[in-house]
PDB file of C-alpha atoms in Angstrom:
ATOM      1  CA  UNK A  22      -3.342  20.764 -21.367  1.00 43.00           C
ATOM      2  CA  UNK A  23      -2.725  24.226 -19.928  1.00 47.00           C
ATOM      3  CA  UNK A  24      -0.164  24.574 -17.164  1.00 58.00           C
ATOM      4  CA  UNK A  25      -2.192  26.571 -14.691  1.00 65.00           C
ATOM      5  CA  UNK A  26      -1.724  27.010 -10.986  1.00 72.00           C
ATOM      6  CA  UNK A  27      -3.806  24.736  -8.814  1.00 72.00           C
ATOM      7  CA  UNK A  28      -7.064  26.206  -7.588  1.00 79.00           C
ATOM      8  CA  UNK A  29      -7.918  26.551  -3.911  1.00 84.00           C
ATOM      9  CA  UNK A  30     -10.441  23.723  -4.337  1.00 81.00           C
ATOM     10  CA  UNK A  31      -7.715  21.448  -5.715  1.00 81.00           C
ATOM     11  CA  UNK A  32      -5.327  22.314  -2.889  1.00 87.00           C
ATOM     12  CA  UNK A  33      -8.054  21.579  -0.352  1.00 87.00           C
ATOM     13  CA  UNK A  34      -9.008  18.283  -2.008  1.00 84.00           C
ATOM     14  CA  UNK A  35      -5.380  17.217  -2.340  1.00 87.00           C
ATOM     15  CA  UNK A  36      -4.650  18.093   1.294  1.00 92.00           C
ATOM     16  CA  UNK A  37      -7.742  16.147   2.376  1.00 88.00           C
ATOM     17  CA  UNK A  38      -6.761  13.134   0.300  1.00 89.00           C
ATOM     18  CA  UNK A  39      -3.230  13.149   1.727  1.00 92.00           C
ATOM     19  CA  UNK A  40      -4.645  13.467   5.265  1.00 92.00           C
ATOM     20  CA  UNK A  41      -6.883  10.433   4.725  1.00 90.00           C
ATOM     21  CA  UNK A  42      -3.935   8.407   3.404  1.00 92.00           C
ATOM     22  CA  UNK A  43      -1.793   9.397   6.409  1.00 95.00           C
ATOM     23  CA  UNK A  44      -4.678   8.527   8.731  1.00 93.00           C
ATOM     24  CA  UNK A  45      -4.926   5.042   7.202  1.00 94.00           C
ATOM     25  CA  UNK A  46      -1.168   4.537   7.403  1.00 95.00           C
ATOM     26  CA  UNK A  47      -1.260   5.529  11.082  1.00 96.00           C
ATOM     27  CA  UNK A  48      -4.074   3.044  11.722  1.00 96.00           C
ATOM     28  CA  UNK A  49      -2.222   0.312   9.837  1.00 96.00           C
ATOM     29  CA  UNK A  50       1.040   0.892  11.708  1.00 97.00           C
ATOM     30  CA  UNK A  51      -0.777   0.679  15.052  1.00 97.00           C
ATOM     31  CA  UNK A  52      -2.633  -2.503  14.119  1.00 96.00           C
ATOM     32  CA  UNK A  53       0.566  -4.175  12.897  1.00 96.00           C
ATOM     33  CA  UNK A  54       2.498  -3.042  15.972  1.00 97.00           C
ATOM     34  CA  UNK A  55      -0.079  -4.597  18.294  1.00 96.00           C
ATOM     35  CA  UNK A  56       0.715  -7.952  16.671  1.00 95.00           C
ATOM     36  CA  UNK A  57       4.468  -7.414  16.855  1.00 95.00           C
ATOM     37  CA  UNK A  58       5.079  -6.324  13.250  1.00 97.00           C
ATOM     38  CA  UNK A  59       6.673  -3.173  11.948  1.00 97.00           C
ATOM     39  CA  UNK A  60       4.881  -1.420   9.067  1.00 96.00           C
ATOM     40  CA  UNK A  61       7.482  -2.618   6.514  1.00 96.00           C
ATOM     41  CA  UNK A  62       7.133  -6.188   7.785  1.00 97.00           C
ATOM     42  CA  UNK A  63       3.352  -6.039   7.461  1.00 97.00           C
ATOM     43  CA  UNK A  64       3.595  -4.488   4.008  1.00 96.00           C
ATOM     44  CA  UNK A  65       6.034  -7.191   2.913  1.00 96.00           C
ATOM     45  CA  UNK A  66       3.774 -10.008   4.108  1.00 96.00           C
ATOM     46  CA  UNK A  67       0.763  -8.429   2.420  1.00 95.00           C
ATOM     47  CA  UNK A  68       2.681  -7.855  -0.814  1.00 95.00           C
ATOM     48  CA  UNK A  69       3.757 -11.493  -0.900  1.00 95.00           C
ATOM     49  CA  UNK A  70       0.243 -12.728  -0.116  1.00 94.00           C
ATOM     50  CA  UNK A  71      -1.497 -10.389  -2.537  1.00 90.00           C
ATOM     51  CA  UNK A  72       0.929 -10.089  -5.417  1.00 77.00           C
ATOM     52  CA  UNK A  73       3.035 -13.213  -5.382  1.00 65.00           C
ATOM     53  CA  UNK A  74       2.675 -15.688  -8.213  1.00 68.00           C
ATOM     54  CA  UNK A  75       1.767 -19.173  -6.955  1.00 74.00           C
ATOM     55  CA  UNK A  76       2.273 -17.958  -3.397  1.00 75.00           C
ATOM     56  CA  UNK A  77       5.850 -16.829  -3.876  1.00 83.00           C
ATOM     57  CA  UNK A  78       7.646 -13.639  -4.782  1.00 92.00           C
ATOM     58  CA  UNK A  79      11.206 -12.847  -5.717  1.00 91.00           C
ATOM     59  CA  UNK A  80      13.143 -10.558  -3.446  1.00 92.00           C
ATOM     60  CA  UNK A  81      13.648  -8.215  -6.412  1.00 91.00           C
ATOM     61  CA  UNK A  82       9.889  -8.003  -6.983  1.00 92.00           C
ATOM     62  CA  UNK A  83       9.321  -7.384  -3.295  1.00 94.00           C
ATOM     63  CA  UNK A  84      11.861  -4.568  -3.377  1.00 96.00           C
ATOM     64  CA  UNK A  85      10.002  -3.048  -6.309  1.00 95.00           C
ATOM     65  CA  UNK A  86       6.574  -3.368  -4.659  1.00 94.00           C
ATOM     66  CA  UNK A  87       7.795  -1.757  -1.431  1.00 96.00           C
ATOM     67  CA  UNK A  88       9.997   0.885  -3.109  1.00 97.00           C
ATOM     68  CA  UNK A  89      13.078  -0.471  -1.379  1.00 97.00           C
ATOM     69  CA  UNK A  90      16.627  -1.022  -2.507  1.00 97.00           C
ATOM     70  CA  UNK A  91      17.316  -4.711  -3.134  1.00 94.00           C
ATOM     71  CA  UNK A  92      19.684  -4.831  -0.158  1.00 96.00           C
ATOM     72  CA  UNK A  93      16.968  -3.413   2.117  1.00 97.00           C
ATOM     73  CA  UNK A  94      14.448  -5.960   0.808  1.00 96.00           C
ATOM     74  CA  UNK A  95      16.957  -8.739   1.422  1.00 94.00           C
ATOM     75  CA  UNK A  96      17.482  -7.531   4.990  1.00 96.00           C
ATOM     76  CA  UNK A  97      13.715  -7.324   5.533  1.00 97.00           C
ATOM     77  CA  UNK A  98      13.155 -10.843   4.213  1.00 96.00           C
ATOM     78  CA  UNK A  99      16.007 -12.229   6.318  1.00 96.00           C
ATOM     79  CA  UNK A 100      14.439 -10.695   9.424  1.00 97.00           C
ATOM     80  CA  UNK A 101      11.022 -12.119   8.560  1.00 97.00           C
ATOM     81  CA  UNK A 102      12.608 -15.515   7.898  1.00 97.00           C
ATOM     82  CA  UNK A 103      14.387 -15.431  11.267  1.00 97.00           C
ATOM     83  CA  UNK A 104      11.044 -14.736  12.970  1.00 97.00           C
ATOM     84  CA  UNK A 105       9.426 -17.697  11.226  1.00 97.00           C
ATOM     85  CA  UNK A 106       7.226 -15.730   8.809  1.00 97.00           C
ATOM     86  CA  UNK A 107       8.973 -16.626   5.535  1.00 96.00           C
ATOM     87  CA  UNK A 108      10.699 -19.499   3.869  1.00 95.00           C
ATOM     88  CA  UNK A 109      13.343 -18.766   1.267  1.00 91.00           C
ATOM     89  CA  UNK A 110      13.712 -20.916  -1.826  1.00 89.00           C
ATOM     90  CA  UNK A 111      16.546 -20.756  -4.342  1.00 88.00           C
ATOM     91  CA  UNK A 112      15.190 -21.246  -7.867  1.00 85.00           C
ATOM     92  CA  UNK A 113      17.171 -21.915 -11.061  1.00 87.00           C
ATOM     93  CA  UNK A 114      19.697 -19.248 -12.012  1.00 83.00           C
ATOM     94  CA  UNK A 115      20.062 -18.356  -8.313  1.00 81.00           C
ATOM     95  CA  UNK A 116      16.702 -16.581  -8.277  1.00 82.00           C
ATOM     96  CA  UNK A 117      15.607 -16.188  -4.658  1.00 85.00           C
ATOM     97  CA  UNK A 118      11.907 -16.361  -3.847  1.00 90.00           C
ATOM     98  CA  UNK A 119      10.090 -16.092  -0.545  1.00 94.00           C
ATOM     99  CA  UNK A 120       6.917 -17.794   0.636  1.00 94.00           C
ATOM    100  CA  UNK A 121       4.708 -17.117   3.615  1.00 95.00           C
ATOM    101  CA  UNK A 122       4.632 -19.597   6.465  1.00 95.00           C
ATOM    102  CA  UNK A 123       1.451 -20.643   8.225  1.00 96.00           C
ATOM    103  CA  UNK A 124       2.427 -18.263  11.042  1.00 97.00           C
ATOM    104  CA  UNK A 125       2.506 -15.324   8.607  1.00 96.00           C
ATOM    105  CA  UNK A 126      -0.789 -16.410   7.055  1.00 94.00           C
ATOM    106  CA  UNK A 127      -2.368 -16.374  10.510  1.00 96.00           C
ATOM    107  CA  UNK A 128      -1.090 -12.857  11.215  1.00 96.00           C
ATOM    108  CA  UNK A 129      -2.556 -11.640   7.924  1.00 96.00           C
ATOM    109  CA  UNK A 130      -5.885 -13.329   8.749  1.00 96.00           C
ATOM    110  CA  UNK A 131      -5.920 -11.333  11.982  1.00 95.00           C
ATOM    111  CA  UNK A 132      -4.837  -8.006  10.460  1.00 95.00           C
ATOM    112  CA  UNK A 133      -6.667  -7.874   7.147  1.00 94.00           C
ATOM    113  CA  UNK A 134     -10.312  -7.704   8.305  1.00 95.00           C
ATOM    114  CA  UNK A 135      -9.587  -4.623  10.422  1.00 94.00           C
ATOM    115  CA  UNK A 136      -7.795  -2.995   7.499  1.00 95.00           C
ATOM    116  CA  UNK A 137     -10.672  -3.725   5.131  1.00 94.00           C
ATOM    117  CA  UNK A 138     -13.128  -2.323   7.648  1.00 95.00           C
ATOM    118  CA  UNK A 139     -11.065   0.850   8.023  1.00 94.00           C
ATOM    119  CA  UNK A 140     -10.786   1.299   4.252  1.00 93.00           C
ATOM    120  CA  UNK A 141     -14.525   0.799   3.832  1.00 94.00           C
ATOM    121  CA  UNK A 142     -15.170   3.381   6.543  1.00 93.00           C
ATOM    122  CA  UNK A 143     -12.814   5.855   4.871  1.00 91.00           C
ATOM    123  CA  UNK A 144     -13.985   5.159   1.315  1.00 91.00           C
ATOM    124  CA  UNK A 145     -16.661   7.889   1.159  1.00 91.00           C
ATOM    125  CA  UNK A 146     -14.187  10.555   2.302  1.00 87.00           C
ATOM    126  CA  UNK A 147     -11.485   9.310  -0.065  1.00 87.00           C
ATOM    127  CA  UNK A 148     -13.911   9.196  -2.970  1.00 89.00           C
ATOM    128  CA  UNK A 149     -15.139  12.698  -2.165  1.00 86.00           C
ATOM    129  CA  UNK A 150     -11.591  14.069  -2.266  1.00 83.00           C
ATOM    130  CA  UNK A 151     -10.836  12.242  -5.516  1.00 85.00           C
ATOM    131  CA  UNK A 152     -14.104  13.385  -7.079  1.00 86.00           C
ATOM    132  CA  UNK A 153     -13.394  16.988  -6.113  1.00 81.00           C
ATOM    133  CA  UNK A 154     -10.030  16.806  -7.879  1.00 81.00           C
ATOM    134  CA  UNK A 155     -11.499  15.095 -10.919  1.00 82.00           C
ATOM    135  CA  UNK A 156     -14.637  17.229 -11.254  1.00 75.00           C
ATOM    136  CA  UNK A 157     -12.853  20.543 -10.788  1.00 66.00           C
ATOM    137  CA  UNK A 158     -10.253  19.691 -13.432  1.00 64.00           C
ATOM    138  CA  UNK A 159     -13.014  18.601 -15.853  1.00 64.00           C
ATOM    139  CA  UNK A 160     -14.810  21.917 -15.399  1.00 63.00           C
ATOM    140  CA  UNK A 161     -11.565  23.812 -16.018  1.00 62.00           C
ATOM    141  CA  UNK A 162     -10.810  21.800 -19.141  1.00 57.00           C
ATOM    142  CA  UNK A 163     -14.336  22.290 -20.491  1.00 59.00           C
ATOM    143  CA  UNK A 164     -14.066  26.062 -19.964  1.00 60.00           C
ATOM    144  CA  UNK A 165     -10.602  26.138 -21.539  1.00 55.00           C
ATOM    145  CA  UNK A 166     -11.808  24.252 -24.636  1.00 58.00           C
ATOM    146  CA  UNK A 167     -14.668  26.684 -25.316  1.00 59.00           C
TER     147      UNK A 167
END
């Protein structure tokens, strides 16, 4: 693949895509804050609910999913445990896993529909930005291969 400078169309599409992502993150932070959660707390609860095996997730896996250092993930889980959102279970070989409490499940039931609605509202704009990046690169590659 040729190493060419990005076109103006690609810069515009990339900037638009990044704007839409920031806009969603801003929405998400506000929605979580209204229910007393910080964005990392909300992301942790969602990661455990959505990606945990059998309803549980190791602290190491949570750190990986949230792009946190293990110590930061441990601190986050301890805070969520103290607030009654997580239970911590020690598995064989000192493997630590966390599980959501009913209180955390209820918060996610309140937050998730609004997030899904917002994503569905933004989907056409996100898809347009992604398509612009994909289509423009395809046209460039087709021209380069001729």
